[in-house]
PDB file of C-alpha atoms in Angstrom:
ATOM      1  CA  MET B 793      -0.023  -0.102   0.186  1.00 58.00           C
ATOM      2  CA  ALA B 794       1.468   3.319  -1.322  1.00 76.00           C
ATOM      3  CA  THR B 795       2.245   5.776   2.067  1.00 87.00           C
ATOM      4  CA  ASP B 796       2.656   9.198   1.836  1.00 92.00           C
ATOM      5  CA  PHE B 797       5.734   9.524   0.139  1.00 95.00           C
ATOM      6  CA  LYS B 798       6.214  13.436  -1.006  1.00 95.00           C
ATOM      7  CA  SER B 799       9.004  12.495  -4.235  1.00 95.00           C
ATOM      8  CA  ILE B 800      10.304   9.602  -5.976  1.00 97.00           C
ATOM      9  CA  PRO B 801      13.250   7.251  -5.154  1.00 97.00           C
ATOM     10  CA  ILE B 802      16.371   7.369  -7.584  1.00 98.00           C
ATOM     11  CA  ILE B 803      18.162   3.545  -6.868  1.00 98.00           C
ATOM     12  CA  ASP B 804      21.684   2.605  -8.139  1.00 98.00           C
ATOM     13  CA  ILE B 805      20.567  -0.546 -10.129  1.00 98.00           C
ATOM     14  CA  SER B 806      24.107  -1.037 -11.235  1.00 97.00           C
ATOM     15  CA  PRO B 807      24.964  -3.617  -8.662  1.00 97.00           C
ATOM     16  CA  LEU B 808      22.248  -5.753  -9.437  1.00 97.00           C
ATOM     17  CA  VAL B 809      22.817  -5.401 -13.254  1.00 96.00           C
ATOM     18  CA  ALA B 810      26.385  -6.445 -12.574  1.00 95.00           C
ATOM     19  CA  LYS B 811      25.300  -9.469 -10.512  1.00 94.00           C
ATOM     20  CA  CYS B 812      22.132 -10.739 -11.982  1.00 88.00           C
ATOM     21  CA  ASP B 813      23.313 -13.891 -12.943  1.00 88.00           C
ATOM     22  CA  ASP B 814      25.968 -14.170 -10.436  1.00 86.00           C
ATOM     23  CA  PRO B 815      24.980 -17.388  -8.094  1.00 86.00           C
ATOM     24  CA  LYS B 816      26.405 -15.911  -5.469  1.00 85.00           C
ATOM     25  CA  ARG B 817      24.976 -12.540  -5.400  1.00 87.00           C
ATOM     26  CA  VAL B 818      22.910 -12.535  -2.628  1.00 87.00           C
ATOM     27  CA  GLN B 819      26.147 -13.057  -0.721  1.00 89.00           C
ATOM     28  CA  ASP B 820      27.347  -8.974  -2.324  1.00 91.00           C
ATOM     29  CA  PRO B 821      26.607  -6.282  -0.270  1.00 94.00           C
ATOM     30  CA  ASP B 822      26.120  -3.995  -3.202  1.00 95.00           C
ATOM     31  CA  VAL B 823      23.650  -5.697  -4.959  1.00 96.00           C
ATOM     32  CA  LEU B 824      21.531  -6.839  -1.257  1.00 96.00           C
ATOM     33  CA  GLU B 825      21.547  -2.994  -0.660  1.00 97.00           C
ATOM     34  CA  VAL B 826      19.691  -2.194  -4.094  1.00 98.00           C
ATOM     35  CA  VAL B 827      16.939  -5.037  -2.966  1.00 97.00           C
ATOM     36  CA  GLY B 828      16.442  -3.471   0.300  1.00 98.00           C
ATOM     37  CA  GLN B 829      15.847  -0.594  -1.946  1.00 98.00           C
ATOM     38  CA  LEU B 830      13.308  -1.926  -4.195  1.00 98.00           C
ATOM     39  CA  ASP B 831      11.662  -3.212  -1.018  1.00 98.00           C
ATOM     40  CA  GLN B 832      11.207  -0.020  -0.329  1.00 97.00           C
ATOM     41  CA  ALA B 833      10.262   1.824  -3.298  1.00 98.00           C
ATOM     42  CA  CYS B 834       7.335  -0.751  -3.713  1.00 97.00           C
ATOM     43  CA  ARG B 835       6.242  -0.730  -0.387  1.00 96.00           C
ATOM     44  CA  GLU B 836       6.378   2.725  -0.450  1.00 96.00           C
ATOM     45  CA  ALA B 837       5.094   4.369  -3.289  1.00 96.00           C
ATOM     46  CA  GLY B 838       5.146   1.573  -5.723  1.00 97.00           C
ATOM     47  CA  PHE B 839       7.087   4.448  -7.718  1.00 98.00           C
ATOM     48  CA  PHE B 840      11.122   4.443  -8.697  1.00 98.00           C
ATOM     49  CA  TYR B 841      13.693   5.407 -10.803  1.00 98.00           C
ATOM     50  CA  VAL B 842      16.692   4.142 -11.739  1.00 98.00           C
ATOM     51  CA  LYS B 843      20.032   4.643 -13.293  1.00 98.00           C
ATOM     52  CA  GLY B 844      22.799   2.294 -13.668  1.00 98.00           C
ATOM     53  CA  HIS B 845      20.299   0.330 -15.661  1.00 98.00           C
ATOM     54  CA  GLY B 846      22.831   0.113 -18.724  1.00 97.00           C
ATOM     55  CA  ILE B 847      20.471   1.185 -21.712  1.00 98.00           C
ATOM     56  CA  PRO B 848      23.090   3.144 -23.610  1.00 97.00           C
ATOM     57  CA  ASP B 849      21.678   6.789 -23.851  1.00 96.00           C
ATOM     58  CA  SER B 850      22.229   7.285 -27.497  1.00 97.00           C
ATOM     59  CA  LEU B 851      19.253   4.485 -27.693  1.00 98.00           C
ATOM     60  CA  ILE B 852      17.313   6.072 -25.457  1.00 97.00           C
ATOM     61  CA  LYS B 853      17.320  10.084 -27.115  1.00 96.00           C
ATOM     62  CA  ASP B 854      16.696   7.949 -30.375  1.00 97.00           C
ATOM     63  CA  VAL B 855      13.975   6.313 -29.220  1.00 97.00           C
ATOM     64  CA  LYS B 856      12.841   9.836 -28.590  1.00 96.00           C
ATOM     65  CA  ASN B 857      13.421  11.175 -31.334  1.00 96.00           C
ATOM     66  CA  VAL B 858      12.050   8.833 -33.959  1.00 97.00           C
ATOM     67  CA  THR B 859       8.566   9.036 -31.870  1.00 97.00           C
ATOM     68  CA  ARG B 860       9.165  13.049 -32.766  1.00 96.00           C
ATOM     69  CA  LYS B 861       9.677  12.535 -36.261  1.00 97.00           C
ATOM     70  CA  PHE B 862       6.432  10.052 -36.674  1.00 97.00           C
ATOM     71  CA  PHE B 863       3.757  12.268 -34.319  1.00 97.00           C
ATOM     72  CA  ASP B 864       5.321  15.747 -36.948  1.00 97.00           C
ATOM     73  CA  LEU B 865       3.770  13.723 -39.965  1.00 97.00           C
ATOM     74  CA  PRO B 866       0.209  14.615 -41.099  1.00 96.00           C
ATOM     75  CA  TYR B 867      -2.606  12.494 -39.656  1.00 94.00           C
ATOM     76  CA  GLU B 868      -3.049  10.780 -43.540  1.00 95.00           C
ATOM     77  CA  GLU B 869       0.533   9.861 -42.986  1.00 96.00           C
ATOM     78  CA  LYS B 870       0.019   8.980 -39.857  1.00 97.00           C
ATOM     79  CA  LEU B 871      -3.587   6.695 -39.595  1.00 96.00           C
ATOM     80  CA  LYS B 872      -1.603   3.779 -42.884  1.00 96.00           C
ATOM     81  CA  ILE B 873      -1.330   2.423 -39.172  1.00 97.00           C
ATOM     82  CA  LYS B 874      -4.747   2.700 -37.742  1.00 97.00           C
ATOM     83  CA  LEU B 875      -5.709   0.738 -34.308  1.00 96.00           C
ATOM     84  CA  SER B 876      -8.258  -1.754 -35.311  1.00 93.00           C
ATOM     85  CA  ALA B 877      -9.344  -4.764 -33.509  1.00 92.00           C
ATOM     86  CA  ALA B 878      -8.443  -6.642 -36.907  1.00 93.00           C
ATOM     87  CA  ALA B 879      -4.793  -6.097 -36.002  1.00 94.00           C
ATOM     88  CA  GLY B 880      -4.950  -7.134 -32.821  1.00 94.00           C
ATOM     89  CA  TYR B 881      -5.790  -3.642 -30.831  1.00 95.00           C
ATOM     90  CA  ARG B 882      -1.590  -2.704 -32.643  1.00 97.00           C
ATOM     91  CA  GLY B 883      -1.224   0.490 -34.372  1.00 97.00           C
ATOM     92  CA  TYR B 884      -1.900   4.454 -34.013  1.00 97.00           C
ATOM     93  CA  GLN B 885      -4.509   6.414 -32.644  1.00 95.00           C
ATOM     94  CA  ARG B 886      -5.422  10.102 -33.019  1.00 94.00           C
ATOM     95  CA  ILE B 887      -6.051  12.664 -30.444  1.00 92.00           C
ATOM     96  CA  GLY B 888      -8.853  11.475 -28.386  1.00 90.00           C
ATOM     97  CA  GLU B 889      -9.402   7.837 -29.231  1.00 89.00           C
ATOM     98  CA  ASN B 890      -7.952   6.253 -25.918  1.00 89.00           C
ATOM     99  CA  ILE B 891     -10.333   6.565 -23.451  1.00 88.00           C
ATOM    100  CA  THR B 892      -9.481   5.888 -19.252  1.00 84.00           C
ATOM    101  CA  LYS B 893     -12.146   5.447 -16.826  1.00 82.00           C
ATOM    102  CA  GLY B 894     -14.697   7.091 -19.720  1.00 81.00           C
ATOM    103  CA  ILE B 895     -12.800  10.093 -20.613  1.00 85.00           C
ATOM    104  CA  PRO B 896     -10.937  10.386 -23.768  1.00 88.00           C
ATOM    105  CA  ASP B 897      -7.361  10.854 -23.447  1.00 90.00           C
ATOM    106  CA  MET B 898      -5.519  13.538 -25.105  1.00 92.00           C
ATOM    107  CA  HIS B 899      -2.688  12.142 -26.494  1.00 95.00           C
ATOM    108  CA  GLU B 900      -1.614   9.799 -29.819  1.00 97.00           C
ATOM    109  CA  ALA B 901      -0.618   6.823 -29.830  1.00 97.00           C
ATOM    110  CA  ILE B 902       1.739   3.786 -31.136  1.00 98.00           C
ATOM    111  CA  ASP B 903      -0.135   0.655 -29.196  1.00 97.00           C
ATOM    112  CA  CYS B 904       2.791  -2.482 -30.080  1.00 98.00           C
ATOM    113  CA  TYR B 905       2.955  -5.816 -27.760  1.00 97.00           C
ATOM    114  CA  ARG B 906       5.251  -8.963 -28.149  1.00 97.00           C
ATOM    115  CA  GLU B 907       3.379 -10.497 -31.566  1.00 95.00           C
ATOM    116  CA  VAL B 908       0.910 -13.117 -31.547  1.00 96.00           C
ATOM    117  CA  THR B 909       0.978 -16.094 -34.100  1.00 95.00           C
ATOM    118  CA  PRO B 910      -2.847 -17.521 -34.578  1.00 95.00           C
ATOM    119  CA  GLY B 911      -3.475 -20.390 -32.428  1.00 95.00           C
ATOM    120  CA  MET B 912      -0.058 -19.707 -29.765  1.00 95.00           C
ATOM    121  CA  TYR B 913      -2.605 -18.744 -27.083  1.00 95.00           C
ATOM    122  CA  GLY B 914      -5.499 -20.447 -27.785  1.00 95.00           C
ATOM    123  CA  ALA B 915      -8.617 -18.649 -27.173  1.00 94.00           C
ATOM    124  CA  LEU B 916      -7.150 -16.481 -25.250  1.00 94.00           C
ATOM    125  CA  GLY B 917      -4.964 -15.028 -27.053  1.00 95.00           C
ATOM    126  CA  LYS B 918      -7.244 -14.412 -29.890  1.00 95.00           C
ATOM    127  CA  ILE B 919      -8.028 -10.405 -28.889  1.00 94.00           C
ATOM    128  CA  ILE B 920      -4.193 -10.087 -29.445  1.00 95.00           C
ATOM    129  CA  GLU B 921      -3.859 -12.368 -32.429  1.00 96.00           C
ATOM    130  CA  GLY B 922      -1.536 -10.029 -35.123  1.00 94.00           C
ATOM    131  CA  VAL B 923       1.940  -8.434 -36.277  1.00 96.00           C
ATOM    132  CA  ASN B 924       2.280  -5.263 -35.461  1.00 97.00           C
ATOM    133  CA  GLN B 925       1.666  -1.964 -37.490  1.00 97.00           C
ATOM    134  CA  TRP B 926       5.943  -0.038 -37.764  1.00 97.00           C
ATOM    135  CA  PRO B 927       5.229   3.394 -39.978  1.00 96.00           C
ATOM    136  CA  HIS B 928       8.055   2.776 -43.166  1.00 94.00           C
ATOM    137  CA  ASP B 929       8.132   7.040 -42.345  1.00 93.00           C
ATOM    138  CA  PRO B 930      11.084   7.247 -40.378  1.00 94.00           C
ATOM    139  CA  PRO B 931      11.942   4.169 -42.313  1.00 94.00           C
ATOM    140  CA  TYR B 932      14.270   3.441 -39.170  1.00 94.00           C
ATOM    141  CA  PHE B 933      11.222   3.233 -37.208  1.00 98.00           C
ATOM    142  CA  LYS B 934      11.335  -0.626 -36.949  1.00 97.00           C
ATOM    143  CA  VAL B 935      14.311  -1.386 -36.284  1.00 97.00           C
ATOM    144  CA  LEU B 936      15.231   1.049 -33.558  1.00 98.00           C
ATOM    145  CA  MET B 937      12.200   0.156 -31.538  1.00 98.00           C
ATOM    146  CA  GLU B 938      12.488  -3.629 -31.895  1.00 98.00           C
ATOM    147  CA  GLU B 939      16.992  -3.138 -30.494  1.00 98.00           C
ATOM    148  CA  TYR B 940      15.358  -0.682 -27.852  1.00 98.00           C
ATOM    149  CA  ILE B 941      12.067  -3.449 -26.749  1.00 98.00           C
ATOM    150  CA  SER B 942      14.963  -6.435 -26.701  1.00 98.00           C
ATOM    151  CA  PHE B 943      16.733  -4.218 -23.663  1.00 98.00           C
ATOM    152  CA  CYS B 944      14.357  -3.201 -22.255  1.00 98.00           C
ATOM    153  CA  THR B 945      13.696  -7.084 -21.620  1.00 98.00           C
ATOM    154  CA  ASP B 946      16.380  -7.286 -20.927  1.00 97.00           C
ATOM    155  CA  LEU B 947      16.515  -4.890 -18.373  1.00 98.00           C
ATOM    156  CA  SER B 948      12.759  -5.285 -16.591  1.00 98.00           C
ATOM    157  CA  ARG B 949      13.991  -9.117 -16.361  1.00 97.00           C
ATOM    158  CA  LYS B 950      16.530  -7.923 -13.994  1.00 97.00           C
ATOM    159  CA  ILE B 951      14.743  -5.154 -12.184  1.00 98.00           C
ATOM    160  CA  MET B 952      12.625  -8.592 -11.995  1.00 97.00           C
ATOM    161  CA  ARG B 953      15.156 -11.458 -10.281  1.00 96.00           C
ATOM    162  CA  GLY B 954      15.889  -7.591  -7.619  1.00 97.00           C
ATOM    163  CA  ILE B 955      12.371  -7.601  -6.518  1.00 98.00           C
ATOM    164  CA  ALA B 956      11.953 -11.163  -6.170  1.00 97.00           C
ATOM    165  CA  LEU B 957      15.185 -11.415  -3.798  1.00 97.00           C
ATOM    166  CA  ALA B 958      12.867  -8.301  -1.955  1.00 97.00           C
ATOM    167  CA  LEU B 959       9.937 -10.434  -1.557  1.00 97.00           C
ATOM    168  CA  GLY B 960      12.079 -13.133  -0.136  1.00 95.00           C
ATOM    169  CA  GLY B 961      11.683 -15.080  -2.256  1.00 93.00           C
ATOM    170  CA  SER B 962      14.999 -16.953  -4.823  1.00 93.00           C
ATOM    171  CA  ALA B 963      16.593 -14.677  -7.650  1.00 93.00           C
ATOM    172  CA  ASP B 964      14.236 -16.626 -10.249  1.00 93.00           C
ATOM    173  CA  GLU B 965      10.529 -16.591  -8.576  1.00 95.00           C
ATOM    174  CA  PHE B 966       9.277 -14.343 -11.205  1.00 96.00           C
ATOM    175  CA  GLU B 967      10.647 -16.312 -14.674  1.00 94.00           C
ATOM    176  CA  GLY B 968       9.194 -20.738 -15.779  1.00 95.00           C
ATOM    177  CA  GLU B 969       6.009 -20.683 -15.341  1.00 96.00           C
ATOM    178  CA  ARG B 970       4.960 -17.026 -14.048  1.00 96.00           C
ATOM    179  CA  ALA B 971       7.234 -14.613 -17.025  1.00 96.00           C
ATOM    180  CA  GLY B 972       9.941 -16.948 -18.060  1.00 96.00           C
ATOM    181  CA  ASP B 973       8.872 -16.115 -21.411  1.00 96.00           C
ATOM    182  CA  ALA B 974       7.094 -12.816 -20.746  1.00 97.00           C
ATOM    183  CA  PHE B 975       4.996 -10.904 -23.089  1.00 97.00           C
ATOM    184  CA  TRP B 976       5.872  -7.154 -23.012  1.00 98.00           C
ATOM    185  CA  VAL B 977       3.620  -4.258 -24.939  1.00 97.00           C
ATOM    186  CA  LEU B 978       4.898  -0.616 -25.738  1.00 98.00           C
ATOM    187  CA  ARG B 979       3.437   2.495 -25.974  1.00 98.00           C
ATOM    188  CA  VAL B 980       5.043   5.124 -28.040  1.00 98.00           C
ATOM    189  CA  ILE B 981       2.915   8.427 -26.641  1.00 97.00           C
ATOM    190  CA  GLY B 982       3.239  11.562 -27.302  1.00 96.00           C
ATOM    191  CA  TYR B 983       0.750  14.470 -25.529  1.00 96.00           C
ATOM    192  CA  PRO B 984       0.681  17.768 -27.360  1.00 94.00           C
ATOM    193  CA  GLY B 985       0.967  21.149 -25.344  1.00 91.00           C
ATOM    194  CA  VAL B 986      -1.203  23.341 -24.127  1.00 85.00           C
ATOM    195  CA  SER B 987      -0.826  25.437 -27.958  1.00 65.00           C
ATOM    196  CA  ASN B 988      -0.257  22.905 -29.269  1.00 50.00           C
ATOM    197  CA  THR B 989      -3.581  19.837 -30.496  1.00 49.00           C
ATOM    198  CA  ASN B 990      -1.923  19.176 -34.057  1.00 49.00           C
ATOM    199  CA  GLY B 991      -4.266  21.276 -35.673  1.00 46.00           C
ATOM    200  CA  GLN B 992      -7.450  20.546 -33.728  1.00 51.00           C
ATOM    201  CA  ASN B 993      -9.375  23.156 -31.302  1.00 46.00           C
ATOM    202  CA  ALA B 994      -7.631  23.130 -27.456  1.00 47.00           C
ATOM    203  CA  PRO B 995      -9.637  20.219 -26.144  1.00 48.00           C
ATOM    204  CA  GLU B 996     -11.633  20.523 -22.823  1.00 52.00           C
ATOM    205  CA  ASN B 997      -9.832  17.853 -21.094  1.00 61.00           C
ATOM    206  CA  ASP B 998      -6.551  18.733 -20.681  1.00 75.00           C
ATOM    207  CA  ILE B 999      -5.416  15.370 -19.500  1.00 88.00           C
ATOM    208  CA  GLY B1000      -3.399  13.576 -21.491  1.00 92.00           C
ATOM    209  CA  CYS B1001      -3.575  10.483 -19.524  1.00 94.00           C
ATOM    210  CA  GLY B1002      -6.218  10.071 -16.498  1.00 90.00           C
ATOM    211  CA  ALA B1003      -5.428   8.084 -13.442  1.00 90.00           C
ATOM    212  CA  HIS B1004      -4.783   4.635 -13.680  1.00 93.00           C
ATOM    213  CA  THR B1005      -2.815   1.581 -12.662  1.00 94.00           C
ATOM    214  CA  ASP B1006      -0.156  -0.268 -15.311  1.00 94.00           C
ATOM    215  CA  TYR B1007      -2.098  -3.510 -15.985  1.00 91.00           C
ATOM    216  CA  GLY B1008       1.222  -6.192 -15.882  1.00 94.00           C
ATOM    217  CA  LEU B1009       4.564  -6.562 -13.847  1.00 97.00           C
ATOM    218  CA  MET B1010       6.364  -3.638 -14.151  1.00 97.00           C
ATOM    219  CA  THR B1011       6.617  -0.590 -16.126  1.00 98.00           C
ATOM    220  CA  LEU B1012       9.955   1.621 -17.580  1.00 98.00           C
ATOM    221  CA  VAL B1013       8.873   4.861 -18.636  1.00 98.00           C
ATOM    222  CA  ASN B1014      10.861   7.301 -21.013  1.00 98.00           C
ATOM    223  CA  GLN B1015      10.071  10.578 -20.868  1.00 96.00           C
ATOM    224  CA  ASP B1016      11.380  13.542 -22.629  1.00 94.00           C
ATOM    225  CA  ASP B1017      13.898  15.885 -20.770  1.00 93.00           C
ATOM    226  CA  GLY B1018      12.812  19.102 -19.622  1.00 92.00           C
ATOM    227  CA  ILE B1019       9.078  19.022 -19.011  1.00 95.00           C
ATOM    228  CA  THR B1020       7.147  17.018 -16.033  1.00 96.00           C
ATOM    229  CA  ALA B1021       3.527  15.584 -16.736  1.00 96.00           C
ATOM    230  CA  LEU B1022       3.817  12.279 -15.082  1.00 97.00           C
ATOM    231  CA  GLN B1023       1.796  12.613 -11.458  1.00 97.00           C
ATOM    232  CA  VAL B1024       1.740  10.014  -8.703  1.00 97.00           C
ATOM    233  CA  ARG B1025      -1.615   9.709  -6.076  1.00 96.00           C
ATOM    234  CA  ASN B1026       0.285   8.778  -2.354  1.00 95.00           C
ATOM    235  CA  LEU B1027      -2.331   7.476   0.283  1.00 94.00           C
ATOM    236  CA  SER B1028      -3.312  11.347   1.344  1.00 94.00           C
ATOM    237  CA  GLY B1029      -4.452  12.084  -2.204  1.00 94.00           C
ATOM    238  CA  GLU B1030      -2.193  14.362  -3.165  1.00 96.00           C
ATOM    239  CA  TRP B1031      -0.131  14.133  -5.886  1.00 97.00           C
ATOM    240  CA  ILE B1032       3.481  14.346  -6.604  1.00 97.00           C
ATOM    241  CA  SER B1033       5.324  14.365  -9.663  1.00 97.00           C
ATOM    242  CA  ALA B1034       7.989  12.623 -10.881  1.00 97.00           C
ATOM    243  CA  PRO B1035      10.256  15.192 -13.302  1.00 97.00           C
ATOM    244  CA  PRO B1036      12.642  13.488 -16.323  1.00 97.00           C
ATOM    245  CA  ILE B1037      16.111  13.503 -14.512  1.00 97.00           C
ATOM    246  CA  PRO B1038      18.732  12.604 -17.585  1.00 95.00           C
ATOM    247  CA  GLY B1039      19.617   8.914 -16.961  1.00 95.00           C
ATOM    248  CA  THR B1040      17.101   7.173 -15.717  1.00 97.00           C
ATOM    249  CA  PHE B1041      13.889   5.863 -16.347  1.00 98.00           C
ATOM    250  CA  VAL B1042      10.531   5.881 -14.326  1.00 98.00           C
ATOM    251  CA  CYS B1043       9.160   2.404 -13.102  1.00 98.00           C
ATOM    252  CA  ASN B1044       6.454   0.976 -11.634  1.00 97.00           C
ATOM    253  CA  ILE B1045       4.542  -1.797 -10.681  1.00 95.00           C
ATOM    254  CA  GLY B1046       1.672  -3.537 -12.275  1.00 96.00           C
ATOM    255  CA  ASP B1047      -1.636  -5.216 -11.271  1.00 95.00           C
ATOM    256  CA  MET B1048      -0.148  -8.262 -11.851  1.00 96.00           C
ATOM    257  CA  LEU B1049       2.781  -7.638  -9.170  1.00 97.00           C
ATOM    258  CA  LYS B1050       0.418  -6.398  -6.346  1.00 97.00           C
ATOM    259  CA  ILE B1051      -1.764 -10.087  -6.887  1.00 97.00           C
ATOM    260  CA  TRP B1052       1.397 -12.242  -6.715  1.00 97.00           C
ATOM    261  CA  SER B1053       2.266 -10.022  -3.821  1.00 97.00           C
ATOM    262  CA  ASN B1054      -0.264 -10.195  -2.200  1.00 97.00           C
ATOM    263  CA  GLY B1055      -0.738  -6.967  -1.506  1.00 96.00           C
ATOM    264  CA  MET B1056       2.820  -5.925   0.144  1.00 96.00           C
ATOM    265  CA  TYR B1057       3.711  -3.554  -3.502  1.00 97.00           C
ATOM    266  CA  ASP B1058       0.502  -1.869  -4.991  1.00 93.00           C
ATOM    267  CA  SER B1059       0.198  -1.023  -8.114  1.00 95.00           C
ATOM    268  CA  THR B1060      -0.068   2.964  -7.570  1.00 95.00           C
ATOM    269  CA  LEU B1061      -2.183   5.707  -9.422  1.00 96.00           C
ATOM    270  CA  HIS B1062      -0.718   7.717 -11.679  1.00 96.00           C
ATOM    271  CA  ARG B1063      -1.671  10.351 -14.866  1.00 96.00           C
ATOM    272  CA  VAL B1064      -0.282  12.864 -17.034  1.00 96.00           C
ATOM    273  CA  ILE B1065      -0.602  16.391 -17.841  1.00 95.00           C
ATOM    274  CA  ASN B1066       1.102  18.353 -20.293  1.00 94.00           C
ATOM    275  CA  THR B1067       1.167  21.848 -19.331  1.00 92.00           C
ATOM    276  CA  SER B1068       4.398  23.007 -20.913  1.00 93.00           C
ATOM    277  CA  PRO B1069       3.590  24.596 -24.300  1.00 93.00           C
ATOM    278  CA  LYS B1070       6.460  21.737 -25.671  1.00 94.00           C
ATOM    279  CA  TYR B1071       5.443  18.755 -27.200  1.00 95.00           C
ATOM    280  CA  ARG B1072       5.622  15.774 -25.137  1.00 96.00           C
ATOM    281  CA  ALA B1073       6.954  12.365 -26.258  1.00 96.00           C
ATOM    282  CA  CYS B1074       6.920   9.683 -23.786  1.00 97.00           C
ATOM    283  CA  VAL B1075       7.882   6.200 -24.709  1.00 98.00           C
ATOM    284  CA  ALA B1076       6.353   3.563 -22.096  1.00 98.00           C
ATOM    285  CA  TYR B1077       7.506  -0.006 -21.965  1.00 98.00           C
ATOM    286  CA  PHE B1078       5.517  -2.541 -20.176  1.00 98.00           C
ATOM    287  CA  TYR B1079       7.055  -5.614 -19.168  1.00 98.00           C
ATOM    288  CA  GLU B1080       4.783  -8.687 -18.684  1.00 97.00           C
ATOM    289  CA  PRO B1081       3.875 -11.779 -17.117  1.00 97.00           C
ATOM    290  CA  ASN B1082       3.556 -15.066 -18.983  1.00 97.00           C
ATOM    291  CA  PHE B1083       0.607 -14.259 -21.689  1.00 97.00           C
ATOM    292  CA  ASP B1084      -1.406 -17.071 -20.105  1.00 96.00           C
ATOM    293  CA  ALA B1085       0.091 -17.411 -17.013  1.00 97.00           C
ATOM    294  CA  ALA B1086      -2.367 -17.824 -13.345  1.00 96.00           C
ATOM    295  CA  VAL B1087      -1.469 -14.960 -11.122  1.00 97.00           C
ATOM    296  CA  GLU B1088      -2.334 -15.415  -7.656  1.00 97.00           C
ATOM    297  CA  PRO B1089      -0.250 -14.601  -4.270  1.00 97.00           C
ATOM    298  CA  LEU B1090       3.136 -16.179  -3.784  1.00 97.00           C
ATOM    299  CA  ASP B1091       2.911 -18.370  -0.380  1.00 95.00           C
ATOM    300  CA  ILE B1092       5.235 -16.441   0.983  1.00 96.00           C
ATOM    301  CA  CYS B1093       3.848 -13.238   0.158  1.00 97.00           C
ATOM    302  CA  LYS B1094       0.926 -14.886   2.149  1.00 96.00           C
ATOM    303  CA  GLU B1095       3.228 -15.476   5.086  1.00 95.00           C
ATOM    304  CA  LYS B1096       3.752 -12.041   5.300  1.00 95.00           C
ATOM    305  CA  THR B1097       0.318 -10.970   5.327  1.00 94.00           C
ATOM    306  CA  GLY B1098      -1.116 -12.202   7.691  1.00 93.00           C
ATOM    307  CA  GLY B1099      -1.515 -15.829   6.416  1.00 93.00           C
ATOM    308  CA  ILE B1100      -4.762 -15.037   4.272  1.00 94.00           C
ATOM    309  CA  LYS B1101      -4.706 -14.888   0.784  1.00 95.00           C
ATOM    310  CA  LYS B1102      -6.137 -10.770  -0.266  1.00 95.00           C
ATOM    311  CA  PHE B1103      -6.879 -12.017  -4.531  1.00 95.00           C
ATOM    312  CA  GLY B1104      -8.254 -14.861  -6.660  1.00 94.00           C
ATOM    313  CA  LYS B1105      -7.066 -16.300  -9.425  1.00 94.00           C
ATOM    314  CA  ALA B1106      -6.331 -13.423 -12.063  1.00 94.00           C
ATOM    315  CA  VAL B1107      -5.035 -15.017 -15.696  1.00 96.00           C
ATOM    316  CA  TYR B1108      -3.158 -12.711 -17.178  1.00 96.00           C
ATOM    317  CA  GLY B1109      -4.153 -11.908 -20.718  1.00 95.00           C
ATOM    318  CA  GLU B1110      -7.798 -12.588 -19.600  1.00 94.00           C
ATOM    319  CA  HIS B1111      -7.225  -9.824 -18.019  1.00 92.00           C
ATOM    320  CA  LEU B1112      -5.282  -7.687 -20.329  1.00 92.00           C
ATOM    321  CA  ALA B1113      -8.250  -8.520 -22.760  1.00 91.00           C
ATOM    322  CA  SER B1114     -10.970  -6.880 -20.187  1.00 89.00           C
ATOM    323  CA  LYS B1115      -8.858  -4.020 -20.885  1.00 86.00           C
ATOM    324  CA  LEU B1116      -8.393  -3.570 -24.520  1.00 87.00           C
ATOM    325  CA  GLU B1117     -12.383  -3.414 -24.886  1.00 82.00           C
ATOM    326  CA  THR B1118     -13.241  -0.750 -23.309  1.00 81.00           C
ATOM    327  CA  ASN B1119      -9.892   0.891 -24.246  1.00 78.00           C
ATOM    328  CA  PHE B1120     -10.952   2.336 -27.144  1.00 69.00           C
ATOM    329  CA  VAL B1121     -13.634   5.151 -28.765  1.00 56.00           C
TER     330      VAL B1121
END
């Protein structure tokens, strides 16, 4: 459960990244220090920054630059990869087409998912079957994003090993049938500035993305430098800003980790409001359980929370499908 935190902690995870696959990692004091910081951040805020993550700064910047170049294109160009149910909910959506709790969000986006071949998950995966609709302009968009996804997947696995240790489990607690074949989601997002709605009239709703929690295990947020727009709600209902810090990702935990931890770690409400006159680019990578994973509280977490199971079983793919069917105009 989130507390009345007033700021979001910064964690240097370089010891965990360096020793992630070392069988003696739990004897390393620097790794254990990181594990303790992860535990505290997940308990108190559900959000934290990570530095020392090992993903090249040049790649992080290139991803945001190519995002801006795509969103600068005329609408008719962007609509060539328009999102639809027939495309497995992959592709481009206009400003106002994404819905959070019944209210249109003031952002445009490209939604991408790990590719799902027909029959891969049976009826469970039918809704998400398909390949990603990558734009042809800029021409290097697909290659760059796929390289970025590979880096983010590897980093997320390492952070989740630290979180597994923080919960008191083994480092591979979230591998195997839980997240050893992790699903992923990538949202490439553009938030118009207050004086720039891409040629449209100024919207009545100024919220770039309404208050929500994330669906899966953990999110890596690559924010535009110099624009503070992400806000996280603490226990008292105050909105705490998460300003961009160069060289870091903002990380937050999702609904599935809340269940696996039996509520020890909460998926915290957050929203985006861009009050800057500048257009804001953001790339969010979501590290998820296996698509068909059955998620229920871990025994180690039940023991730490009074022996009572606080949540029933959820299947990640069903949870995602229920969100997709209500998320778009």
